[in-house]
């Protein structure tokens, strides 16, 4: 054990240890990569980390991998702490670019349990975090003073254990990674047919169905176990409501009201479905799919598709030259690639089918709905070639979902234009998607465009929710902002 302790001064726990080893070449503490071993028993599963006897320091990369006590990463950290000799506990640094995802309490509960030394402090934080989550979930806060008090409590605790590093900050006298500029805009889109009678009638029918379904599911649930009100639970319910999702998508694609019954009757099913078939990965497959056959009807009057067309035009005209090489020679002016992120697979299919018909002459349209497969990863790797402006090759228009390529996927930084076609329910998914192009390896200024259906009641509701939560969470996290902020916490 003593030899192991001397050997493992620092352990980096990562969901992708091989990438950490590559980035740490030349550093003694990146000498070996280990896997968290899982040994199955008849009655239980034991997570064994034989190499982690007593490190002095532990770095947890992407701490959402320890989001609850059932994950292997969380159990491994607990095992390290239990095995440490008396008086030789380790310091833990937990890293994340998007520390808060679904909720404040759920996102930080597990990692703070490893850092905050006193259980009472953690309980105080979690109680205050639930107040904030409830107040920002739906509607305006009913008790502003209660919300402000909860925010102050959370900010006070995080300020003691958290530091926030910005791109223009300094770390031990050295500048952090400098990235090119990021130009972000939000475009309000409106559909041409919003005022037409058939569309308004269909919207009224769906709104009534949506309201009835929500009321039925909430019957007898005026308050929940956490003291949530009926309004607090509203968005939780409608997130999984097919009628709600139909209302949202009809606002973006008003032509759907004219579709034959066999397609429009299960609108929520194929828009939200993860299994659309492998054939849609090809242009030929999309052309024979029911969405491809009816694409002119589906896309009729869509303000979002018109806005996307303008984004592509801007990318076509972008002649920005990237950074030069080591020999200081001027790099060639390259054609710019574009990534489009949808929140639902069905929407990605609609965009791809429309692009096949209207933009494939100038763009290489690539639809990826599964980055987990070997084929999907290879498609992403091959999608972004360096094409000089004077060559005939077409730049890539990559279409995918925030869940597929918006998180944890490399290579997208080879594109510098990206469009968030629809607002995801979880605001952090949009931030993660933006980070796929604006990250290490990006050589060009980035252009990020968020499209918002301004005439959609449902998307307006989601947008307002995002704004409330970002405002509250930013206030809490900014308590540790700046280079003088100190990170603390001892897992002993």
CSV table of C-alpha atoms in Angstrom, one decimal:
chain,number,residue,atom,x,y,z
A,1,UNK,CA,0.0,0.0,0.0
A,2,UNK,CA,2.8,2.4,0.8
A,3,UNK,CA,4.4,1.8,-2.6
A,4,UNK,CA,1.0,2.4,-4.3
A,5,UNK,CA,0.5,5.6,-2.4
A,6,UNK,CA,3.9,6.9,-3.4
A,7,UNK,CA,3.2,5.9,-7.0
A,8,UNK,CA,-0.3,7.4,-7.3
A,9,UNK,CA,0.1,11.0,-6.0
A,10,UNK,CA,-2.7,12.1,-8.4
A,11,UNK,CA,-5.5,10.1,-10.0
A,12,UNK,CA,-7.7,11.5,-12.8
A,13,UNK,CA,-11.1,9.8,-13.0
A,14,UNK,CA,-12.5,10.2,-16.4
A,15,UNK,CA,-15.2,8.6,-18.5
A,16,UNK,CA,-12.7,8.6,-21.4
A,17,UNK,CA,-9.3,7.9,-19.8
A,18,UNK,CA,-7.5,7.3,-23.1
A,19,UNK,CA,-8.1,10.9,-24.2
A,20,UNK,CA,-6.7,12.2,-20.9
A,21,UNK,CA,-3.5,10.1,-21.4
A,22,UNK,CA,-3.1,11.5,-24.8
A,23,UNK,CA,-3.4,15.1,-23.7
A,24,UNK,CA,-1.1,14.5,-20.7
A,25,UNK,CA,1.9,13.2,-22.7
A,26,UNK,CA,5.1,14.1,-20.9
A,27,UNK,CA,3.5,14.3,-17.5
A,28,UNK,CA,4.5,11.7,-14.9
A,29,UNK,CA,1.0,11.5,-13.4
A,30,UNK,CA,-0.6,10.5,-16.7
A,31,UNK,CA,1.6,7.4,-16.8
A,32,UNK,CA,-1.1,4.7,-17.0
A,33,UNK,CA,-4.8,4.4,-17.6
A,34,UNK,CA,-7.1,2.1,-15.6
A,35,UNK,CA,-10.6,1.0,-16.0
A,36,UNK,CA,-13.2,0.9,-13.3
A,37,UNK,CA,-13.6,-2.8,-12.9
A,38,UNK,CA,-17.0,-4.2,-12.1
A,39,UNK,CA,-17.2,-7.7,-10.5
A,40,UNK,CA,-20.6,-9.3,-10.5
A,41,UNK,CA,-21.8,-11.4,-7.6
A,42,UNK,CA,-24.9,-13.5,-7.1
A,43,UNK,CA,-26.5,-11.0,-4.8
A,44,UNK,CA,-24.7,-7.7,-5.3
A,45,UNK,CA,-22.3,-5.8,-7.6
A,46,UNK,CA,-19.1,-4.6,-6.1
A,47,UNK,CA,-17.1,-1.8,-7.7
A,48,UNK,CA,-13.5,-2.5,-7.1
A,49,UNK,CA,-10.7,0.0,-7.7
A,50,UNK,CA,-7.6,-1.9,-6.5
A,51,UNK,CA,-5.2,0.8,-7.8
A,52,UNK,CA,-6.8,3.6,-5.8
A,53,UNK,CA,-5.5,2.9,-2.3
A,54,UNK,CA,-4.6,6.3,-1.1
A,55,UNK,CA,-4.0,9.1,-3.6
A,56,UNK,CA,-3.2,12.6,-2.4
A,57,UNK,CA,-5.3,14.3,-5.1
A,58,UNK,CA,-8.2,13.2,-7.2
A,59,UNK,CA,-9.5,15.0,-10.3
A,60,UNK,CA,-13.0,14.1,-11.4
A,61,UNK,CA,-13.4,15.0,-15.0
A,62,UNK,CA,-17.0,15.8,-16.0
A,63,UNK,CA,-18.5,15.4,-12.6
A,64,UNK,CA,-22.0,14.6,-14.0
A,65,UNK,CA,-20.7,11.0,-14.3
A,66,UNK,CA,-21.1,10.9,-10.6
A,67,UNK,CA,-24.6,12.4,-10.6
A,68,UNK,CA,-26.0,9.9,-8.1
A,69,UNK,CA,-24.8,7.2,-5.7
A,70,UNK,CA,-25.5,4.3,-8.2
A,71,UNK,CA,-22.8,5.2,-10.8
A,72,UNK,CA,-19.5,3.4,-10.9
A,73,UNK,CA,-17.6,6.7,-10.7
A,74,UNK,CA,-19.3,7.7,-7.5
A,75,UNK,CA,-18.8,4.3,-5.9
A,76,UNK,CA,-15.1,4.3,-7.0
A,77,UNK,CA,-14.6,7.7,-5.3
A,78,UNK,CA,-16.3,6.5,-2.1
A,79,UNK,CA,-14.1,3.4,-2.2
A,80,UNK,CA,-11.0,5.5,-2.5
A,81,UNK,CA,-12.0,7.5,0.5
A,82,UNK,CA,-12.8,4.5,2.7
A,83,UNK,CA,-9.5,2.8,1.8
A,84,UNK,CA,-7.4,5.8,2.6
A,85,UNK,CA,-5.3,5.4,5.8
A,86,UNK,CA,-6.2,7.5,8.7
A,87,UNK,CA,-5.0,11.1,8.2
A,88,UNK,CA,-4.2,10.6,4.6
A,89,UNK,CA,-7.5,11.7,2.9
A,90,UNK,CA,-7.4,13.1,-0.6
A,91,UNK,CA,-8.2,16.5,-2.0
A,92,UNK,CA,-10.9,16.3,-4.7
A,93,UNK,CA,-11.2,18.7,-7.7
A,94,UNK,CA,-14.5,18.1,-9.7
A,95,UNK,CA,-14.6,19.7,-13.1
A,96,UNK,CA,-17.5,20.6,-15.4
A,97,UNK,CA,-18.3,23.0,-18.2
A,98,UNK,CA,-22.0,22.7,-17.5
A,99,UNK,CA,-22.3,22.1,-13.8
A,100,UNK,CA,-26.1,22.4,-13.7
A,101,UNK,CA,-28.3,20.4,-16.1
A,102,UNK,CA,-31.8,19.3,-15.1
A,103,UNK,CA,-32.0,20.9,-11.7
A,104,UNK,CA,-29.7,22.5,-9.1
A,105,UNK,CA,-30.2,19.9,-6.4
A,106,UNK,CA,-29.9,16.8,-8.7
A,107,UNK,CA,-26.9,18.1,-10.5
A,108,UNK,CA,-24.8,19.0,-7.5
A,109,UNK,CA,-26.1,16.7,-4.7
A,110,UNK,CA,-23.6,13.8,-5.3
A,111,UNK,CA,-20.5,15.8,-6.0
A,112,UNK,CA,-21.1,18.1,-3.1
A,113,UNK,CA,-21.5,15.1,-0.8
A,114,UNK,CA,-17.9,14.2,-1.6
A,115,UNK,CA,-16.6,17.8,-1.0
A,116,UNK,CA,-18.7,19.5,1.7
A,117,UNK,CA,-17.3,18.3,5.0
A,118,UNK,CA,-20.4,18.8,7.1
A,119,UNK,CA,-23.7,17.0,6.3
A,120,UNK,CA,-25.8,19.9,7.8
A,121,UNK,CA,-24.3,22.3,5.3
A,122,UNK,CA,-25.2,20.0,2.5
A,123,UNK,CA,-28.8,19.6,3.8
A,124,UNK,CA,-29.1,23.3,4.0
A,125,UNK,CA,-27.9,23.7,0.4
A,126,UNK,CA,-30.2,21.0,-1.0
A,127,UNK,CA,-33.3,22.5,0.8
A,128,UNK,CA,-32.5,25.9,-0.7
A,129,UNK,CA,-31.8,24.3,-4.1
A,130,UNK,CA,-35.2,22.7,-4.2
A,131,UNK,CA,-36.8,26.1,-3.6
A,132,UNK,CA,-34.9,27.5,-6.5
A,133,UNK,CA,-35.7,24.5,-8.8
A,134,UNK,CA,-39.4,24.8,-8.0
A,135,UNK,CA,-39.5,28.6,-8.5
A,136,UNK,CA,-37.8,28.4,-11.9
A,137,UNK,CA,-39.6,25.4,-13.2
A,138,UNK,CA,-42.8,27.0,-14.4
A,139,UNK,CA,-44.3,30.4,-13.9
A,140,UNK,CA,-42.9,33.3,-11.9
A,141,UNK,CA,-41.8,32.8,-8.3
A,142,UNK,CA,-44.7,33.4,-5.9
A,143,UNK,CA,-42.5,34.3,-3.0
A,144,UNK,CA,-39.6,36.4,-4.2
A,145,UNK,CA,-38.1,36.9,-0.8
A,146,UNK,CA,-38.0,33.1,-0.2
A,147,UNK,CA,-36.3,32.7,-3.6
A,148,UNK,CA,-33.7,35.4,-2.9
A,149,UNK,CA,-32.9,33.8,0.5
A,150,UNK,CA,-32.5,30.4,-1.0
A,151,UNK,CA,-30.2,31.9,-3.7
A,152,UNK,CA,-28.1,33.6,-1.1
A,153,UNK,CA,-27.6,30.3,0.8
A,154,UNK,CA,-26.6,28.3,-2.2
A,155,UNK,CA,-24.3,31.1,-3.4
A,156,UNK,CA,-22.6,31.2,0.0
A,157,UNK,CA,-21.9,27.5,0.1
A,158,UNK,CA,-20.6,27.2,-3.4
A,159,UNK,CA,-18.4,30.2,-3.0
A,160,UNK,CA,-16.4,28.3,-0.4
A,161,UNK,CA,-15.8,25.2,-2.6
A,162,UNK,CA,-16.0,26.4,-6.1
A,163,UNK,CA,-14.0,28.5,-8.5
A,164,UNK,CA,-15.2,29.6,-11.9
A,165,UNK,CA,-12.5,29.9,-14.6
A,166,UNK,CA,-13.2,32.0,-17.7
A,167,UNK,CA,-11.5,32.0,-21.1
A,168,UNK,CA,-9.8,35.3,-20.4
A,169,UNK,CA,-8.6,34.3,-16.9
A,170,UNK,CA,-5.2,33.4,-15.6
A,171,UNK,CA,-4.2,30.2,-13.8
A,172,UNK,CA,-0.9,30.3,-12.0
A,173,UNK,CA,0.3,33.1,-14.2
A,174,UNK,CA,-0.6,31.3,-17.5
A,175,UNK,CA,-3.5,32.2,-19.8
A,176,UNK,CA,-6.1,29.5,-20.3
A,177,UNK,CA,-6.8,28.2,-23.7
A,178,UNK,CA,-7.6,31.1,-26.1
A,179,UNK,CA,-10.5,30.3,-28.5
A,180,UNK,CA,-11.6,32.3,-31.5
A,181,UNK,CA,-14.6,34.7,-31.1
A,182,UNK,CA,-18.1,33.3,-30.6
A,183,UNK,CA,-20.9,35.3,-32.3
A,184,UNK,CA,-24.2,34.2,-30.9
A,185,UNK,CA,-27.7,35.5,-31.9
A,186,UNK,CA,-31.3,34.4,-31.3
A,187,UNK,CA,-33.7,34.8,-34.2
A,188,UNK,CA,-37.4,35.0,-33.7
A,189,UNK,CA,-39.2,33.1,-36.4
A,190,UNK,CA,-42.8,33.3,-37.5
A,191,UNK,CA,-44.9,31.1,-39.8
A,192,UNK,CA,-46.8,32.5,-42.7
A,193,UNK,CA,-49.9,30.5,-42.1
A,194,UNK,CA,-50.5,31.2,-38.4
A,195,UNK,CA,-53.6,33.3,-39.0
A,196,UNK,CA,-55.2,31.0,-41.5
A,197,UNK,CA,-58.5,29.3,-40.4
A,198,UNK,CA,-57.5,25.7,-40.7
A,199,UNK,CA,-54.3,26.1,-38.8
A,200,UNK,CA,-56.1,28.1,-36.0
A,201,UNK,CA,-58.8,25.4,-35.8
A,202,UNK,CA,-56.2,22.6,-35.5
A,203,UNK,CA,-54.3,24.5,-32.9
A,204,UNK,CA,-57.4,25.1,-30.8
A,205,UNK,CA,-58.2,21.3,-30.9
A,206,UNK,CA,-54.7,20.4,-29.8
A,207,UNK,CA,-54.6,23.1,-27.1
A,208,UNK,CA,-57.8,21.7,-25.7
A,209,UNK,CA,-56.4,18.1,-25.8
A,210,UNK,CA,-53.2,19.3,-24.2
A,211,UNK,CA,-55.0,21.1,-21.4
A,212,UNK,CA,-57.3,18.1,-20.8
A,213,UNK,CA,-54.5,15.6,-20.7
A,214,UNK,CA,-52.4,17.8,-18.3
A,215,UNK,CA,-55.4,18.3,-16.0
A,216,UNK,CA,-56.2,14.5,-16.0
A,217,UNK,CA,-52.6,13.6,-15.1
A,218,UNK,CA,-52.4,16.1,-12.3
A,219,UNK,CA,-55.8,15.2,-10.8
A,220,UNK,CA,-55.3,14.7,-7.1
A,221,UNK,CA,-51.7,16.0,-7.1
A,222,UNK,CA,-52.2,19.5,-5.8
A,223,UNK,CA,-48.9,19.2,-3.9
A,224,UNK,CA,-46.1,16.8,-4.2
A,225,UNK,CA,-43.7,15.2,-1.7
A,226,UNK,CA,-41.4,18.2,-2.1
A,227,UNK,CA,-44.1,20.7,-1.6
A,228,UNK,CA,-44.4,21.5,-5.2
A,229,UNK,CA,-47.6,23.2,-6.4
A,230,UNK,CA,-49.8,22.2,-9.3
A,231,UNK,CA,-48.1,24.8,-11.5
A,232,UNK,CA,-44.6,23.5,-10.6
A,233,UNK,CA,-45.5,20.1,-11.9
A,234,UNK,CA,-46.9,21.4,-15.2
A,235,UNK,CA,-43.8,21.3,-17.3
A,236,UNK,CA,-42.9,17.9,-15.9
A,237,UNK,CA,-46.2,16.6,-17.3
A,238,UNK,CA,-46.3,18.3,-20.6
A,239,UNK,CA,-42.7,17.4,-21.5
A,240,UNK,CA,-44.0,13.9,-22.1
A,241,UNK,CA,-47.4,14.9,-23.5
A,242,UNK,CA,-47.8,14.1,-27.2
A,243,UNK,CA,-50.5,16.8,-27.5
A,244,UNK,CA,-48.1,19.4,-26.1
A,245,UNK,CA,-45.4,18.4,-28.5
A,246,UNK,CA,-47.8,18.5,-31.4
A,247,UNK,CA,-48.7,22.1,-30.4
A,248,UNK,CA,-45.0,23.0,-30.3
A,249,UNK,CA,-44.2,21.5,-33.7
A,250,UNK,CA,-47.3,22.7,-35.4
A,251,UNK,CA,-46.2,26.3,-34.6
A,252,UNK,CA,-42.9,25.6,-36.4
A,253,UNK,CA,-44.4,23.6,-39.3
A,254,UNK,CA,-47.9,24.8,-39.9
A,255,UNK,CA,-48.2,22.6,-43.0
A,256,UNK,CA,-48.6,19.6,-40.8
A,257,UNK,CA,-52.3,20.4,-40.4
A,258,UNK,CA,-52.8,19.4,-44.1
A,259,UNK,CA,-51.2,16.0,-43.8
A,260,UNK,CA,-53.1,12.7,-44.4
A,261,UNK,CA,-54.6,11.2,-41.2
A,262,UNK,CA,-52.1,8.2,-41.1
A,263,UNK,CA,-49.3,10.7,-40.6
A,264,UNK,CA,-50.8,13.5,-38.5
A,265,UNK,CA,-52.6,11.1,-36.2
A,266,UNK,CA,-49.3,10.0,-34.6
A,267,UNK,CA,-47.4,13.2,-34.9
A,268,UNK,CA,-45.8,13.0,-31.5
A,269,UNK,CA,-44.8,9.4,-32.1
A,270,UNK,CA,-42.5,9.9,-35.0
A,271,UNK,CA,-41.3,13.4,-34.1
A,272,UNK,CA,-40.1,12.2,-30.7
A,273,UNK,CA,-39.3,8.6,-31.7
A,274,UNK,CA,-35.7,7.4,-31.5
A,275,UNK,CA,-36.2,4.6,-34.0
A,276,UNK,CA,-36.8,6.0,-37.4
A,277,UNK,CA,-35.0,3.2,-39.3
A,278,UNK,CA,-31.4,3.2,-40.6
A,279,UNK,CA,-32.6,3.9,-44.2
A,280,UNK,CA,-33.0,7.6,-43.5
A,281,UNK,CA,-29.2,8.0,-43.2
A,282,UNK,CA,-29.2,8.1,-47.0
A,283,UNK,CA,-30.8,10.6,-49.3
A,284,UNK,CA,-32.6,7.8,-51.2
A,285,UNK,CA,-34.0,6.5,-47.9
A,286,UNK,CA,-35.3,9.9,-46.9
A,287,UNK,CA,-36.9,10.4,-50.3
A,288,UNK,CA,-39.2,7.3,-49.9
A,289,UNK,CA,-39.9,8.0,-46.2
A,290,UNK,CA,-43.3,9.5,-45.6
A,291,UNK,CA,-41.7,12.7,-44.4
A,292,UNK,CA,-39.7,12.9,-47.6
A,293,UNK,CA,-42.8,12.3,-49.7
A,294,UNK,CA,-44.7,15.1,-48.0
A,295,UNK,CA,-41.8,17.5,-47.3
A,296,UNK,CA,-43.3,20.3,-49.4
A,297,UNK,CA,-46.5,20.2,-47.3
A,298,UNK,CA,-44.6,19.9,-44.0
A,299,UNK,CA,-42.3,22.8,-44.8
A,300,UNK,CA,-45.0,25.1,-46.2
A,301,UNK,CA,-44.6,28.5,-44.6
A,302,UNK,CA,-42.0,27.5,-42.0
A,303,UNK,CA,-40.2,30.6,-40.7
A,304,UNK,CA,-37.5,28.4,-39.2
A,305,UNK,CA,-36.5,26.8,-42.5
A,306,UNK,CA,-36.4,30.2,-44.1
A,307,UNK,CA,-34.1,31.4,-41.3
A,308,UNK,CA,-31.9,28.3,-41.7
A,309,UNK,CA,-31.6,29.1,-45.3
A,310,UNK,CA,-30.3,32.6,-44.5
A,311,UNK,CA,-27.7,31.0,-42.1
A,312,UNK,CA,-26.5,28.7,-44.9
A,313,UNK,CA,-26.1,31.7,-47.2
A,314,UNK,CA,-24.0,33.5,-44.6
A,315,UNK,CA,-21.8,30.4,-44.3
A,316,UNK,CA,-21.4,30.2,-48.0
A,317,UNK,CA,-20.2,33.8,-48.1
A,318,UNK,CA,-17.8,33.4,-45.1
A,319,UNK,CA,-14.3,33.7,-46.4
A,320,UNK,CA,-12.6,34.0,-43.0
A,321,UNK,CA,-9.1,32.6,-43.0
A,322,UNK,CA,-8.0,30.5,-40.1
A,323,UNK,CA,-4.8,30.6,-38.1
A,324,UNK,CA,-1.6,30.0,-39.9
A,325,UNK,CA,0.6,27.0,-39.5
A,326,UNK,CA,4.0,26.8,-37.8
A,327,UNK,CA,5.8,28.0,-40.9
A,328,UNK,CA,3.8,31.2,-40.8
A,329,UNK,CA,2.5,30.8,-44.4
A,330,UNK,CA,-1.0,32.1,-45.0
A,331,UNK,CA,-3.5,29.2,-44.9
A,332,UNK,CA,-5.9,28.8,-47.8
A,333,UNK,CA,-9.4,30.2,-47.6
A,334,UNK,CA,-11.6,27.2,-46.9
A,335,UNK,CA,-15.3,26.6,-47.4
A,336,UNK,CA,-17.3,26.6,-44.2
A,337,UNK,CA,-19.2,23.7,-42.8
A,338,UNK,CA,-22.5,24.0,-40.8
A,339,UNK,CA,-23.9,21.9,-38.0
A,340,UNK,CA,-27.7,22.0,-37.3
A,341,UNK,CA,-29.0,20.7,-33.9
A,342,UNK,CA,-32.6,19.6,-33.4
A,343,UNK,CA,-34.1,18.5,-30.1
A,344,UNK,CA,-36.1,15.6,-31.6
A,345,UNK,CA,-35.1,13.0,-34.2
A,346,UNK,CA,-38.2,13.6,-36.3
A,347,UNK,CA,-37.3,17.3,-36.6
A,348,UNK,CA,-33.8,16.4,-37.8
A,349,UNK,CA,-35.4,14.1,-40.4
A,350,UNK,CA,-37.6,17.0,-41.6
A,351,UNK,CA,-34.6,19.3,-41.9
A,352,UNK,CA,-32.6,16.7,-43.8
A,353,UNK,CA,-35.4,15.9,-46.2
A,354,UNK,CA,-35.9,19.6,-46.9
A,355,UNK,CA,-32.1,20.1,-47.4
A,356,UNK,CA,-32.0,17.1,-49.8
A,357,UNK,CA,-34.6,18.8,-52.1
A,358,UNK,CA,-33.4,22.4,-51.8
A,359,UNK,CA,-29.8,22.6,-50.7
A,360,UNK,CA,-28.1,19.4,-51.8
A,361,UNK,CA,-26.7,21.1,-54.9
A,362,UNK,CA,-24.4,23.2,-52.8
A,363,UNK,CA,-24.1,21.2,-49.6
A,364,UNK,CA,-23.2,17.6,-48.7
A,365,UNK,CA,-26.2,16.7,-46.5
A,366,UNK,CA,-25.3,14.3,-43.7
A,367,UNK,CA,-27.9,13.1,-41.1
A,368,UNK,CA,-26.6,11.4,-38.0
A,369,UNK,CA,-29.0,10.1,-35.4
A,370,UNK,CA,-26.7,7.6,-33.7
A,371,UNK,CA,-23.2,8.7,-32.8
A,372,UNK,CA,-22.8,5.6,-30.5
A,373,UNK,CA,-22.4,3.2,-33.5
A,374,UNK,CA,-19.1,2.7,-35.3
A,375,UNK,CA,-20.7,3.8,-38.5
A,376,UNK,CA,-22.1,7.0,-36.9
A,377,UNK,CA,-18.7,7.9,-35.5
A,378,UNK,CA,-17.0,7.4,-38.8
A,379,UNK,CA,-19.6,9.5,-40.6
A,380,UNK,CA,-18.8,12.4,-38.2
A,381,UNK,CA,-15.1,11.9,-38.6
A,382,UNK,CA,-15.4,12.0,-42.4
A,383,UNK,CA,-17.9,14.9,-42.6
A,384,UNK,CA,-15.6,17.9,-42.4
A,385,UNK,CA,-12.9,18.0,-45.1
A,386,UNK,CA,-10.8,21.0,-45.8
A,387,UNK,CA,-12.1,22.3,-49.1
A,388,UNK,CA,-10.5,25.4,-50.7
A,389,UNK,CA,-12.9,27.9,-52.1
A,390,UNK,CA,-11.5,27.4,-55.6
A,391,UNK,CA,-12.3,23.7,-55.6
A,392,UNK,CA,-15.5,22.0,-56.7
A,393,UNK,CA,-16.1,20.0,-53.5
A,394,UNK,CA,-19.2,20.8,-51.4
A,395,UNK,CA,-19.0,21.8,-47.7
A,396,UNK,CA,-20.9,19.6,-45.2
A,397,UNK,CA,-24.3,20.4,-43.7
A,398,UNK,CA,-24.4,18.0,-40.7
A,399,UNK,CA,-27.9,17.5,-39.2
A,400,UNK,CA,-28.3,15.8,-35.8
A,401,UNK,CA,-29.9,16.1,-32.4
A,402,UNK,CA,-28.5,17.7,-29.2
A,403,UNK,CA,-28.7,14.3,-27.6
A,404,UNK,CA,-26.7,12.5,-30.4
A,405,UNK,CA,-23.9,14.9,-31.2
A,406,UNK,CA,-24.6,17.8,-28.9
A,407,UNK,CA,-22.7,16.2,-26.0
A,408,UNK,CA,-19.6,14.2,-25.8
A,409,UNK,CA,-18.7,14.1,-29.5
A,410,UNK,CA,-15.5,15.4,-30.9
A,411,UNK,CA,-14.7,16.6,-34.5
A,412,UNK,CA,-17.5,19.1,-34.7
A,413,UNK,CA,-15.1,21.9,-34.1
A,414,UNK,CA,-14.0,21.5,-37.7
A,415,UNK,CA,-17.2,23.4,-38.5
A,416,UNK,CA,-17.6,27.0,-37.4
A,417,UNK,CA,-21.3,27.7,-38.2
A,418,UNK,CA,-24.0,26.1,-36.1
A,419,UNK,CA,-27.8,26.5,-35.7
A,420,UNK,CA,-29.9,25.4,-32.8
A,421,UNK,CA,-33.1,24.7,-34.7
A,422,UNK,CA,-35.4,24.3,-31.7
A,423,UNK,CA,-35.2,24.9,-28.0
A,424,UNK,CA,-34.4,21.7,-26.0
A,425,UNK,CA,-36.4,21.3,-22.8
A,426,UNK,CA,-33.1,21.2,-20.8
A,427,UNK,CA,-31.3,24.5,-21.4
A,428,UNK,CA,-27.8,22.9,-20.7
A,429,UNK,CA,-28.2,20.8,-23.8
A,430,UNK,CA,-28.1,23.9,-25.9
A,431,UNK,CA,-25.0,25.1,-24.1
A,432,UNK,CA,-23.3,21.7,-24.6
A,433,UNK,CA,-24.1,21.7,-28.3
A,434,UNK,CA,-22.5,25.2,-28.7
A,435,UNK,CA,-19.4,23.8,-26.9
A,436,UNK,CA,-19.1,21.1,-29.6
A,437,UNK,CA,-17.9,23.7,-32.2
A,438,UNK,CA,-16.4,26.4,-29.8
A,439,UNK,CA,-13.7,24.2,-28.2
A,440,UNK,CA,-10.1,23.2,-28.5
A,441,UNK,CA,-9.1,22.7,-32.1
A,442,UNK,CA,-11.4,25.4,-33.5
A,443,UNK,CA,-9.4,27.6,-35.9
A,444,UNK,CA,-12.1,30.1,-37.0
A,445,UNK,CA,-14.5,32.6,-35.4
A,446,UNK,CA,-17.7,30.7,-34.5
A,447,UNK,CA,-21.3,31.7,-35.5
A,448,UNK,CA,-24.1,30.3,-33.3
A,449,UNK,CA,-27.7,30.9,-34.2
A,450,UNK,CA,-30.7,29.9,-32.0
A,451,UNK,CA,-34.0,29.8,-33.8
A,452,UNK,CA,-37.1,30.5,-31.7
A,453,UNK,CA,-40.8,30.1,-32.8
A,454,UNK,CA,-42.0,33.5,-31.5
A,455,UNK,CA,-45.6,32.6,-32.5
A,456,UNK,CA,-45.6,29.3,-30.6
A,457,UNK,CA,-47.1,29.4,-27.1
A,458,UNK,CA,-45.2,26.2,-26.2
A,459,UNK,CA,-41.8,27.3,-27.3
A,460,UNK,CA,-42.3,30.7,-25.7
A,461,UNK,CA,-43.0,28.8,-22.4
A,462,UNK,CA,-39.7,26.9,-22.8
A,463,UNK,CA,-37.8,30.0,-23.7
A,464,UNK,CA,-39.1,31.9,-20.6
A,465,UNK,CA,-38.2,28.9,-18.4
A,466,UNK,CA,-34.6,28.9,-19.8
A,467,UNK,CA,-34.2,32.6,-19.1
A,468,UNK,CA,-35.4,32.2,-15.5
A,469,UNK,CA,-33.2,29.3,-14.7
A,470,UNK,CA,-30.1,30.7,-16.4
A,471,UNK,CA,-30.6,34.0,-14.5
A,472,UNK,CA,-30.9,32.1,-11.2
A,473,UNK,CA,-28.1,29.7,-11.8
A,474,UNK,CA,-25.7,32.3,-13.1
A,475,UNK,CA,-26.2,34.4,-10.0
A,476,UNK,CA,-25.3,31.4,-7.8
A,477,UNK,CA,-22.3,30.2,-9.9
A,478,UNK,CA,-20.9,33.7,-10.3
A,479,UNK,CA,-20.1,33.7,-6.6
A,480,UNK,CA,-16.9,31.8,-7.5
A,481,UNK,CA,-16.1,33.8,-10.6
A,482,UNK,CA,-12.7,35.3,-11.0
A,483,UNK,CA,-9.1,34.3,-10.5
A,484,UNK,CA,-8.9,35.1,-6.8
A,485,UNK,CA,-11.7,32.7,-6.0
A,486,UNK,CA,-10.4,29.7,-4.0
A,487,UNK,CA,-11.5,26.1,-4.5
A,488,UNK,CA,-11.7,24.1,-1.3
A,489,UNK,CA,-13.1,20.9,0.1
A,490,UNK,CA,-11.4,17.9,1.5
A,491,UNK,CA,-12.8,14.4,1.0
A,492,UNK,CA,-11.3,13.1,4.2
